XYZ file of C-alpha atoms in Angstrom:
738
model
C -62.937 103.471 -58.828
C -65.667 100.676 -58.862
C -65.178 97.149 -57.283
C -64.583 95.480 -60.257
C -60.903 97.714 -59.885
C -60.443 97.335 -57.201
C -60.421 93.437 -57.065
C -63.734 92.779 -55.608
C -65.751 90.286 -57.825
C -69.614 90.369 -56.936
C -72.226 87.606 -58.364
C -74.686 89.225 -60.745
C -77.710 88.801 -57.939
C -76.695 89.236 -54.368
C -79.629 86.535 -53.165
C -80.783 87.649 -49.596
C -82.838 85.941 -46.963
C -84.024 87.756 -44.184
C -81.612 90.167 -45.288
C -78.321 88.023 -45.087
C -76.579 86.793 -48.424
C -77.460 83.520 -48.605
C -73.738 82.954 -49.428
C -72.618 82.592 -46.038
C -75.508 79.379 -44.955
C -73.005 77.504 -47.680
C -69.518 78.652 -45.986
C -71.581 77.989 -42.065
C -72.421 74.332 -43.263
C -68.538 74.214 -45.121
C -67.667 75.367 -41.011
C -69.642 73.044 -39.126
C -68.459 69.904 -41.226
C -64.908 70.859 -41.589
C -65.002 71.319 -37.554
C -66.770 67.801 -37.730
C -64.427 66.713 -39.550
C -60.937 67.991 -37.299
C -62.595 66.752 -33.927
C -63.744 64.186 -34.929
C -60.583 63.233 -36.021
C -58.432 64.259 -33.715
C -60.321 62.671 -30.797
C -59.185 59.470 -31.164
C -55.992 59.980 -32.677
C -54.501 58.959 -29.255
C -56.277 56.014 -28.720
C -55.143 54.931 -32.402
C -51.096 55.570 -31.883
C -51.537 53.334 -28.940
C -53.900 50.686 -29.340
C -53.405 49.848 -33.688
C -50.054 50.654 -34.096
C -48.552 49.897 -30.849
C -46.181 52.427 -29.449
C -46.196 53.553 -26.155
C -47.639 56.541 -23.577
C -44.796 58.636 -24.559
C -44.776 58.209 -28.245
C -48.272 58.180 -28.989
C -48.105 61.452 -26.849
C -45.272 63.366 -29.449
C -46.553 62.322 -32.619
C -49.658 63.301 -31.086
C -48.811 67.455 -30.482
C -46.635 67.301 -33.326
C -49.635 67.152 -35.297
C -50.993 70.031 -33.595
C -48.443 72.616 -33.737
C -48.796 71.742 -37.470
C -51.826 72.293 -37.512
C -51.449 75.651 -35.990
C -48.226 76.616 -37.157
C -49.885 75.887 -41.401
C -52.898 78.842 -41.258
C -49.632 81.459 -41.783
C -48.912 79.766 -44.936
C -52.618 79.974 -45.487
C -53.184 83.326 -45.216
C -50.052 84.074 -47.466
C -50.966 82.591 -49.681
C -54.306 83.986 -49.935
C -53.627 86.753 -49.748
C -50.944 87.478 -51.906
C -51.230 84.262 -54.858
C -54.810 82.847 -55.050
C -57.543 84.772 -53.456
C -59.322 83.263 -50.289
C -61.989 81.170 -52.614
C -59.570 79.488 -54.632
C -56.874 79.030 -51.034
C -60.026 77.482 -49.783
C -61.511 75.450 -52.262
C -57.839 73.590 -52.809
C -56.419 73.240 -49.598
C -59.568 71.396 -48.913
C -59.211 69.071 -51.279
C -55.622 68.237 -49.715
C -57.902 68.131 -46.352
C -60.372 65.693 -47.869
C -57.779 63.563 -49.442
C -55.762 63.473 -45.946
C -58.936 62.231 -43.827
C -59.534 59.388 -46.723
C -55.596 58.431 -46.059
C -56.648 58.261 -42.574
C -59.198 55.714 -43.225
C -57.700 53.767 -45.213
C -54.665 54.009 -43.121
C -56.153 52.332 -40.365
C -57.639 49.110 -42.339
C -56.119 46.435 -40.213
C -56.820 44.098 -43.146
C -55.024 46.191 -45.255
C -51.703 43.799 -44.170
C -53.085 41.322 -42.290
C -52.271 38.321 -44.696
C -52.031 35.490 -42.199
C -55.861 36.709 -41.333
C -55.165 36.632 -36.946
C -56.421 40.217 -36.642
C -53.446 41.496 -36.254
C -51.786 43.647 -39.055
C -48.088 41.905 -40.471
C -46.941 45.384 -42.201
C -47.396 47.130 -39.526
C -44.857 50.114 -41.854
C -47.404 50.640 -44.270
C -50.733 51.664 -41.940
C -47.390 54.400 -39.940
C -46.714 55.692 -43.264
C -49.905 56.060 -44.823
C -51.044 57.758 -41.014
C -48.482 59.967 -40.762
C -49.122 61.096 -45.065
C -52.771 61.707 -43.719
C -51.267 63.457 -41.260
C -49.261 65.749 -43.103
C -52.048 66.453 -45.675
C -54.659 66.775 -42.874
C -52.676 69.560 -41.155
C -51.274 71.489 -44.343
C -55.515 71.937 -45.019
C -57.230 72.355 -41.853
C -54.348 75.257 -41.338
C -54.515 76.465 -44.537
C -57.788 77.342 -44.403
C -58.396 78.366 -40.799
C -57.199 82.005 -41.711
C -59.293 82.240 -45.014
C -63.190 81.072 -44.145
C -64.054 83.619 -40.780
C -62.719 85.904 -43.356
C -64.317 85.059 -46.616
C -67.532 84.704 -44.583
C -67.323 88.651 -43.553
C -67.170 89.610 -47.186
C -70.101 88.720 -48.310
C -71.582 91.432 -46.204
C -72.156 94.874 -47.568
C -71.612 97.894 -46.118
C -75.143 98.245 -44.954
C -75.656 94.952 -43.410
C -72.593 95.650 -40.508
C -75.481 94.501 -37.816
C -76.043 90.827 -39.574
C -72.333 90.321 -40.269
C -71.674 90.692 -36.298
C -74.321 88.062 -36.123
C -72.751 85.973 -38.961
C -69.208 85.416 -36.434
C -71.501 84.297 -33.651
C -73.200 81.847 -35.399
C -69.841 81.256 -37.174
C -68.193 80.377 -34.042
C -71.846 78.241 -33.029
C -70.843 75.670 -35.909
C -67.224 75.691 -34.719
C -68.738 74.421 -31.521
C -71.260 72.173 -32.577
C -69.500 70.772 -34.426
C -66.894 70.350 -32.360
C -69.007 68.721 -29.398
C -70.484 66.667 -32.087
C -68.293 64.660 -33.664
C -66.009 64.577 -30.162
C -69.142 62.319 -28.977
C -70.272 60.139 -32.072
C -66.636 59.579 -33.189
C -65.881 57.914 -29.729
C -69.010 55.550 -30.820
C -68.417 54.441 -33.904
C -64.239 53.857 -33.041
C -66.107 51.031 -29.976
C -67.804 49.245 -32.641
C -66.388 46.295 -33.705
C -65.604 45.958 -37.985
C -63.595 43.595 -40.266
C -63.680 41.733 -43.082
C -61.194 38.935 -41.992
C -61.712 39.704 -38.054
C -63.481 41.798 -35.844
C -61.297 44.373 -34.223
C -61.560 48.074 -33.053
C -63.452 50.331 -36.451
C -60.866 52.760 -36.548
C -61.693 52.943 -39.864
C -65.148 53.808 -39.365
C -64.567 56.245 -37.235
C -62.089 58.358 -39.064
C -64.018 57.241 -42.111
C -66.823 59.168 -40.970
C -65.134 62.526 -40.582
C -63.435 62.287 -44.047
C -67.374 61.534 -45.653
C -68.386 65.350 -43.465
C -65.017 66.927 -45.276
C -66.614 64.807 -49.006
C -69.565 67.218 -47.611
C -67.798 70.310 -46.938
C -66.026 70.461 -50.042
C -68.922 70.281 -52.245
C -71.370 72.424 -50.185
C -68.586 75.256 -50.468
C -68.408 74.714 -54.280
C -71.978 74.924 -55.020
C -72.392 78.192 -53.649
C -69.857 79.864 -56.322
C -71.473 81.680 -57.891
C -72.886 83.497 -55.208
C -70.197 84.121 -53.262
C -68.275 88.303 -53.555
C -64.941 87.322 -54.429
C -62.065 89.415 -53.143
C -58.542 89.333 -55.727
C -55.006 89.193 -53.472
C -54.206 92.019 -52.832
C -51.236 91.773 -51.117
C -49.841 90.365 -47.317
C -49.457 92.787 -44.919
C -47.395 90.087 -42.455
C -44.934 90.061 -45.777
C -45.163 93.576 -45.635
C -44.054 93.825 -41.743
C -41.697 90.957 -41.727
C -39.786 93.179 -44.302
C -39.988 96.122 -42.521
C -38.689 94.397 -39.256
C -35.711 92.561 -41.264
C -34.653 96.336 -42.959
C -34.538 97.891 -39.150
C -32.466 95.519 -38.357
C -29.840 95.393 -41.427
C -30.173 99.082 -41.058
C -29.483 99.420 -37.675
C -26.640 97.114 -38.047
C -25.358 98.925 -40.744
C -24.771 101.883 -37.801
C -23.864 100.615 -34.939
C -20.864 102.729 -35.104
C -21.182 104.760 -31.758
C -21.162 108.101 -34.621
C -24.784 107.428 -35.880
C -27.072 109.086 -33.087
C -29.654 106.501 -30.932
C -32.619 106.586 -32.234
C -36.031 106.318 -29.580
C -37.108 102.455 -30.713
C -35.100 100.552 -32.837
C -37.537 100.777 -35.357
C -37.323 103.734 -36.155
C -34.203 102.417 -38.441
C -36.915 101.692 -40.656
C -37.835 105.976 -41.228
C -35.380 105.472 -44.278
C -37.441 103.607 -46.494
C -40.669 102.505 -44.681
C -43.942 105.233 -43.751
C -43.565 105.928 -40.383
C -47.537 105.103 -39.984
C -46.922 101.371 -40.643
C -43.631 101.923 -38.484
C -45.597 102.885 -35.828
C -47.918 100.393 -36.380
C -45.377 97.444 -36.013
C -44.247 98.788 -33.062
C -47.861 98.230 -31.638
C -47.716 94.485 -33.219
C -44.113 93.939 -31.601
C -45.333 95.116 -28.198
C -47.959 92.941 -28.047
C -45.740 89.876 -29.563
C -43.654 90.701 -26.666
C -46.372 89.949 -23.813
C -46.798 86.104 -26.002
C -43.437 85.134 -25.112
C -44.780 83.269 -22.247
C -48.216 82.357 -23.242
C -47.605 78.756 -24.901
C -47.320 77.392 -21.537
C -50.759 77.672 -20.972
C -50.699 75.840 -24.558
C -48.660 73.216 -23.298
C -50.519 71.917 -20.835
C -54.617 73.170 -22.758
C -53.681 70.319 -25.209
C -52.901 67.327 -23.341
C -56.488 66.838 -22.579
C -56.790 64.693 -25.979
C -53.309 63.013 -25.337
C -52.439 62.138 -21.279
C -55.935 63.245 -19.960
C -56.915 60.585 -22.481
C -54.673 57.999 -21.690
C -54.812 58.445 -18.267
C -59.024 57.974 -18.679
C -58.266 54.357 -20.565
C -56.883 53.353 -16.982
C -60.377 54.158 -15.110
C -64.296 53.138 -14.437
C -66.069 54.736 -17.184
C -69.141 52.862 -16.007
C -71.878 55.864 -15.744
C -74.930 52.795 -14.743
C -77.091 54.497 -17.990
C -74.497 54.378 -20.210
C -70.901 53.487 -20.892
C -68.075 56.136 -21.565
C -65.509 55.764 -23.531
C -61.693 57.510 -22.916
C -61.466 59.979 -25.843
C -65.168 60.743 -24.916
C -64.377 62.467 -22.115
C -63.088 65.291 -24.084
C -66.456 66.375 -24.367
C -67.180 68.160 -20.838
C -64.703 70.821 -22.178
C -66.513 71.872 -25.069
C -70.361 71.423 -22.812
C -68.647 73.218 -20.077
C -67.224 76.432 -22.084
C -71.270 77.307 -23.623
C -72.065 77.083 -19.980
C -69.083 79.229 -18.884
C -69.040 81.847 -21.015
C -71.804 83.556 -20.664
C -71.444 82.993 -16.930
C -68.299 84.613 -16.518
C -69.652 87.585 -19.111
C -72.870 87.979 -17.542
C -72.320 87.318 -13.685
C -68.633 86.946 -12.578
C -67.380 89.705 -14.544
C -70.202 92.026 -13.968
C -69.912 91.456 -10.134
C -66.327 91.719 -10.130
C -67.116 95.294 -11.771
C -69.417 96.248 -8.466
C -66.215 95.460 -5.943
C -64.843 98.207 -8.089
C -61.930 95.112 -8.219
C -60.109 96.865 -11.459
C -59.671 93.431 -13.618
C -57.913 94.894 -16.427
C -57.073 91.581 -19.081
C -53.597 90.845 -18.686
C -55.358 90.073 -15.075
C -57.501 88.061 -16.616
C -54.784 86.068 -18.649
C -52.802 85.587 -15.636
C -55.617 84.494 -13.411
C -56.508 82.162 -16.151
C -53.050 80.145 -16.603
C -52.781 79.549 -12.402
C -56.311 78.414 -12.651
C -54.676 75.419 -15.836
C -51.702 74.949 -13.482
C -54.072 74.070 -10.469
C -55.639 71.755 -13.116
C -52.813 69.660 -13.368
C -52.475 69.904 -9.717
C -55.735 67.779 -9.887
C -54.685 65.835 -12.659
C -51.785 64.298 -10.837
C -53.709 63.630 -7.024
C -55.962 61.980 -9.117
C -52.960 59.850 -11.100
C -51.648 58.895 -7.267
C -54.795 57.453 -6.086
C -55.181 55.392 -9.900
C -52.213 54.301 -9.289
C -52.506 52.419 -6.052
C -55.258 50.455 -8.427
C -52.690 49.901 -11.145
C -50.196 46.387 -11.232
C -47.130 46.587 -8.743
C -45.127 45.035 -12.495
C -41.256 43.977 -12.267
C -39.084 46.337 -13.665
C -35.341 46.032 -14.148
C -33.673 42.245 -13.647
C -37.490 41.620 -11.816
C -39.610 38.522 -13.016
C -43.145 37.324 -11.413
C -44.196 33.946 -10.951
C -47.910 31.955 -9.295
C -48.200 28.819 -9.300
C -51.578 26.533 -9.553
C -52.598 23.283 -8.218
C -53.826 21.099 -10.663
C -54.004 17.599 -8.269
C -56.466 16.995 -5.935
C -54.028 17.110 -3.158
C -52.720 20.083 -1.156
C -49.468 20.707 -2.833
C -46.641 22.345 -0.978
C -44.187 24.647 -2.899
C -41.073 25.512 -0.729
C -39.220 29.001 -2.088
C -35.762 29.328 0.117
C -37.017 29.010 3.018
C -40.859 29.658 3.097
C -43.278 27.130 2.181
C -47.144 27.905 0.912
C -49.566 25.761 0.711
C -51.776 25.248 -2.838
C -54.957 24.115 -1.814
C -56.309 21.600 -4.971
C -56.729 23.535 -8.273
C -56.339 27.064 -6.305
C -53.591 29.640 -6.958
C -50.766 30.458 -4.752
C -51.620 34.068 -4.358
C -50.204 36.804 -5.202
C -47.229 37.581 -7.907
C -44.063 36.271 -6.633
C -40.849 38.713 -7.219
C -37.389 37.032 -8.555
C -34.530 38.560 -9.705
C -32.184 35.180 -9.990
C -32.379 31.665 -10.612
C -33.905 30.231 -7.172
C -34.862 26.945 -5.985
C -38.642 25.380 -5.728
C -39.266 22.209 -3.717
C -43.281 21.302 -4.480
C -43.919 18.823 -1.937
C -47.281 16.075 -2.144
C -48.959 13.464 -0.247
C -45.287 13.393 1.419
C -43.519 13.050 -2.185
C -41.197 15.700 -3.400
C -39.501 17.276 -6.374
C -37.039 19.380 -6.546
C -36.809 21.844 -9.315
C -34.398 25.309 -10.218
C -36.625 28.372 -12.172
C -35.751 31.014 -14.103
C -37.441 33.355 -14.428
C -37.252 36.031 -17.631
C -37.099 39.496 -16.602
C -39.351 41.649 -16.781
C -42.328 39.352 -16.953
C -45.163 37.412 -15.018
C -45.337 33.913 -15.506
C -47.100 31.623 -14.257
C -47.068 28.144 -13.570
C -48.919 25.027 -13.892
C -48.146 21.809 -11.270
C -49.414 18.797 -13.093
C -50.220 15.450 -10.396
C -46.826 13.848 -11.850
C -45.571 17.145 -10.283
C -44.133 18.344 -13.828
C -43.915 21.980 -14.461
C -45.482 24.176 -17.213
C -44.251 27.966 -16.993
C -46.936 30.206 -19.413
C -46.645 33.770 -19.369
C -49.440 36.403 -17.850
C -50.148 40.487 -19.388
C -47.603 42.793 -18.019
C -50.304 45.685 -18.112
C -53.536 46.565 -17.724
C -55.843 45.383 -21.157
C -55.925 47.697 -23.312
C -58.408 50.039 -24.357
C -60.422 48.601 -20.889
C -61.170 45.698 -22.065
C -60.623 42.173 -19.574
C -58.634 39.765 -20.572
C -59.621 35.775 -19.500
C -58.433 32.458 -19.773
C -59.273 29.182 -18.741
C -57.675 26.851 -17.132
C -59.121 22.935 -17.779
C -58.435 20.715 -14.577
C -61.099 18.751 -15.875
C -59.832 14.887 -17.150
C -61.196 15.566 -20.800
C -61.049 18.151 -23.123
C -63.862 21.322 -22.993
C -64.867 24.266 -25.568
C -65.374 27.760 -23.910
C -67.547 29.821 -25.522
C -65.133 32.775 -27.134
C -62.419 30.674 -25.681
C -62.488 27.730 -27.949
C -61.295 24.035 -26.848
C -59.183 23.156 -24.052
C -57.059 20.368 -23.284
C -57.088 18.132 -19.754
C -54.645 19.971 -17.703
C -53.857 22.403 -20.106
C -54.089 26.535 -20.318
C -56.174 28.632 -22.694
C -54.278 32.503 -24.340
C -56.354 35.256 -23.197
C -59.359 36.689 -24.720
C -60.642 40.001 -24.734
C -63.975 40.673 -23.311
C -65.840 43.729 -23.231
C -66.482 45.229 -19.876
C -70.456 44.313 -17.989
C -71.810 40.744 -17.233
C -70.160 38.046 -18.929
C -71.895 34.648 -20.330
C -69.423 31.018 -20.594
C -70.543 28.284 -22.373
C -68.722 25.777 -20.975
C -69.267 22.131 -23.136
C -67.644 19.115 -22.938
C -67.165 16.279 -25.672
C -71.016 15.190 -25.283
C -72.635 17.930 -25.529
C -73.192 19.417 -22.130
C -73.472 22.104 -21.309
C -72.926 24.807 -18.424
C -73.191 28.779 -18.354
C -70.757 30.600 -15.809
C -71.182 33.884 -15.169
C -68.771 36.780 -14.489
C -69.626 40.608 -14.544
C -66.219 42.744 -16.088
C -64.620 45.580 -14.903
C -62.480 47.856 -16.870
C -59.331 47.134 -17.221
C -58.631 43.123 -15.346
C -57.147 40.044 -15.336
C -58.869 37.275 -14.876
C -58.202 33.232 -14.514
C -59.940 30.821 -14.476
C -59.619 27.512 -12.820
C -61.584 24.254 -13.975
C -61.091 21.629 -11.044
C -61.555 17.792 -11.643
C -64.610 17.736 -9.493
C -66.394 19.827 -12.416
C -69.694 18.426 -12.490
C -71.173 19.879 -15.489
C -74.838 18.556 -15.599
C -75.372 20.106 -11.639
C -77.315 23.037 -11.342
C -74.448 25.045 -9.378
C -71.756 23.735 -11.831
C -70.372 27.260 -12.305
C -69.729 27.496 -8.326
C -67.277 24.810 -8.439
C -65.481 27.611 -10.574
C -62.680 29.328 -9.709
C -61.831 32.847 -10.309
C -58.503 34.420 -9.848
C -57.708 37.026 -10.059
C -54.353 38.077 -11.959
C -54.873 42.208 -12.564
C -57.361 44.305 -11.084
C -60.001 46.021 -12.884
C -60.278 50.268 -12.691
C -62.236 50.977 -10.130
C -61.227 55.180 -9.766
C -64.421 55.991 -11.813
C -63.867 58.945 -14.833
C -65.823 61.341 -13.244
C -62.998 62.446 -10.907
C -61.798 63.699 -14.528
C -64.582 65.906 -14.210
C -62.840 68.599 -11.782
C -59.740 69.022 -13.707
C -61.216 69.693 -16.793
C -63.425 71.626 -15.303
C -59.750 73.617 -14.203
C -58.761 73.469 -17.769
C -62.294 75.037 -18.537
C -62.292 77.480 -16.707
C -58.399 79.066 -17.016
C -59.473 78.328 -21.209
C -62.073 81.079 -20.990
C -60.231 83.586 -18.467
C -57.397 82.959 -20.531
C -58.065 82.405 -24.367
C -61.333 84.632 -24.820
C -59.667 87.439 -23.040
C -55.947 86.872 -25.000
C -58.210 86.857 -28.391
C -60.020 89.563 -27.009
C -56.972 92.022 -26.016
C -54.964 91.613 -29.000
C -58.242 92.624 -31.122
C -57.895 95.864 -29.520
C -54.144 96.185 -29.550
C -53.927 95.565 -32.840
C -53.816 98.223 -35.610
C -56.390 98.281 -37.419
C -54.450 96.501 -40.462
C -52.661 94.145 -38.992
C -55.537 92.382 -36.826
C -54.338 89.490 -39.077
C -50.617 89.161 -38.352
C -51.607 89.527 -34.525
C -54.006 86.514 -34.930
C -51.112 84.352 -36.948
C -49.195 85.509 -34.280
C -51.620 84.004 -31.219
C -51.759 80.574 -33.414
C -47.947 80.423 -33.164
C -48.005 80.735 -29.527
C -50.496 77.154 -29.680
C -47.646 75.397 -31.931
C -45.363 76.441 -29.918
C -46.759 74.995 -26.462
C -47.660 71.660 -28.925
C -43.709 71.900 -29.156
C -42.806 71.956 -25.229
C -45.096 68.761 -25.080
C -43.515 66.369 -27.318
C -39.865 67.761 -26.060
C -40.625 67.179 -22.171
C -42.289 64.018 -23.547
C -39.109 62.566 -24.366
C -36.846 63.863 -23.118
C -37.535 64.632 -19.363
C -38.497 60.891 -19.229
C -39.998 60.510 -15.693
C -41.589 57.649 -13.628
C -44.622 58.938 -12.286
C -47.107 60.123 -14.494
C -48.167 62.277 -11.755
C -44.431 63.242 -11.541
C -45.047 64.904 -15.108
C -48.578 66.173 -14.422
C -46.237 68.535 -11.514
C -43.374 69.328 -13.483
C -46.264 71.243 -16.274
C -48.148 72.871 -13.701
C -44.523 73.770 -11.812
C -43.664 75.040 -15.479
C -46.823 77.352 -15.481
C -46.295 78.126 -12.335
C -43.640 80.219 -13.286
C -44.041 81.850 -16.958
C -47.368 82.329 -14.721
C -44.997 85.087 -12.529
C -42.684 85.953 -15.391
C -46.137 86.906 -17.486
C -47.938 88.743 -14.491
C -44.430 91.244 -14.305
C -44.422 92.254 -17.379
C -48.059 92.495 -17.369
C -47.335 95.197 -14.477
C -45.020 97.200 -16.987
C -47.057 97.019 -20.412
C -48.868 100.263 -20.478
C -52.669 100.169 -22.723
C -52.129 101.773 -26.198
C -55.403 103.003 -28.291
C -53.964 101.534 -31.823
C -56.917 104.390 -33.570
C -55.725 107.089 -31.950
C -52.304 106.323 -32.846
C -52.959 106.491 -36.129
C -54.670 109.131 -36.625
C -52.410 111.217 -34.945
C -49.878 110.608 -38.812
C -53.618 110.966 -40.487
C -53.258 114.793 -39.344
C -50.966 117.626 -41.519
C -48.039 117.699 -39.933
C -47.775 114.095 -40.427
C -47.706 114.225 -44.363
C -44.717 114.764 -46.002
C -46.656 116.776 -49.213
C -48.960 118.126 -46.587
C -46.115 119.534 -44.490
C -43.935 121.060 -47.735
C -47.178 122.671 -48.783
C -47.429 124.460 -45.274
C -43.594 125.711 -45.278
C -44.076 127.075 -48.710
C -46.998 128.698 -47.932
C -45.406 130.535 -44.441
C -42.481 131.503 -47.200
C -44.649 133.408 -49.749
C -46.239 135.202 -46.587
C -42.650 136.578 -45.413
C -41.911 137.801 -48.704
C -45.259 139.448 -49.747
C -44.793 141.063 -46.388
C -40.806 141.776 -46.878
C -42.169 143.117 -50.785
C -44.164 145.579 -48.668
C -41.669 147.168 -45.964
C -39.096 148.138 -48.728
C -41.729 149.284 -51.680
C -43.495 151.728 -48.754
C -40.085 152.585 -47.761
C -38.081 155.266 -49.540
C -35.108 156.129 -47.041
C -32.559 153.222 -45.983
C -30.564 154.134 -43.162
C -29.197 152.067 -40.676
C -32.537 151.210 -38.807
C -33.964 150.101 -42.761
C -30.776 147.820 -42.955
C -31.128 146.460 -39.669
C -34.698 145.848 -39.333
C -34.319 144.503 -43.428
C -31.849 141.930 -41.224
C -34.425 140.855 -39.039
C -36.729 139.775 -41.037
C -34.235 137.721 -43.204
C -33.244 136.298 -39.876
C -37.390 135.566 -39.701
C -37.991 133.758 -43.400
C -35.116 131.781 -42.591
C -36.742 130.335 -39.036
C -39.603 129.819 -41.035
C -37.796 127.288 -44.085
C -36.217 125.294 -41.391
């Protein structure tokens, strides 16, 4: 039978370079660009939800993990389409087009000028951006998941039987391109996001952060199609996953039909499929189900693992990213994982595992996976301990009906503020100290030069307010920030206690005895030029950290012509900057990556070794399904648990994984390793072949018949003893037919 009859379409002339088909170059480049596109977009996704769409942490986390779950559910659909309908090549092309459209839609959704009709830098119709974002993510999930099971297998199809060594090397190069694309994109796209761009106003450049991955996906599609004439294309031959599902369904249905006690029990419930399906297929399904049963606890590992891109990234936004030679963006901390993988995989294979073997320890694959799950749980314990330290640096914000207030004295004399029997002395052009908290209206008495003025104040719930006290003891209340400034920026504002209007660079003109709005300033040295109406100016410098808020009070004694004019300005810290360094996240990333190397790599190896020869794709689909379920668990917990403290949520996840780890350890103890090749070989023996078995029985019957004829023809006398002998021969003949 020819290859054309087998449904294999080969190029007219196979071009080879150093023994490798030239076509694999297009496949490797395609995979690099596709992985760059996917991981680059995903690296900034949760911050896009949080800071562009203005969702809270829980909603941003839930939608992020819903998207990741879809990306790991759609590979099953892609495998069915490729194997049963379109074939791998057409499936990759068509779904890559869908994928590219999704990336383009995501880039468009992030253009703030799209609906910024008043040109203030804030979109006026967020519904449009949300709708475009969700459409883009749905298309991306369908595209990236759909081509996931096809590309590697399609690359393997390009090799001939004599190129087994080159095929093995190809898969190493293929996975290297995956890691390279992931690592580079996780470094580059956060840098692109940190830039500022826009038509009417300059904002964080999410369109560029999504646009570059979209461009890489266009390149991936063009490169892949360019090699079309060189590919070996295998026609669809039917999907083994559908066959397995049908076999399981028939076994369940048949068992249900024969549930009465009058029907004899069978050794395994899948044996009820014997009436319709081949015994070899039934035996293979049994092996698959045995492994899939072990997969049941595995989603909890992925529940923790994939929070590196959500909760841990949000955690990094409340930390200090100054590494001296460079400033690290919160989403760039995700690069620690692929970097550690590249280091730890060879270390584990070349050092750790051989050392364990020399110690004569039976470190089986299932034991490795159990250890990996426990180490991942410890990573979340480390994250919880770090979160406790971060929480000490966060502002104590009001809750419930509470409100917070502090006073700014814009007078040249001391101000006495009496609240509920407690006096607070506020020097000229100073602030009353930290915020005071009240949950109901209160009386305040302001005294200056023995002149007292009383007032009744009511604070809005869950707000911070600054009260400006003017020369006539008049009050003006302004609203302060109630959370850390976004994306590690620093919110600053100026109070003009000077007798004339002043212009402050980045802030604008401030009238006398007035306060400006907040302006966001980047981390690092900040320089403000203060200019009066006569054009004279003074420079005020301030070193900015991450996530702080300052109120700068300019007194009436401010001399703009003085060489030390900046020393007269009073800096009031409303919100402390992030003081916990991002480097403290490295231990939890190290633990999580260690768990991943021991768990994930071993799990794939175990699944491959325990899978029947024609059902490895079924177990691969099952493995990807555990990732999807793990991400679904995250969004359920994020929405249902509603724990008040983030560290408590980390401990909850760690505890759940430890519990699951114990369950998995017990299941592993009772698991018996099998050799699929040996089991399949048994069914290749003649006694398992119905035709061969029938031929063997017929041959035995013929031998006994010939023997009987010879005995009858050789006996001339018929006696009782001869009749008894004939009866024995007939009994033996009957036994041979059983």
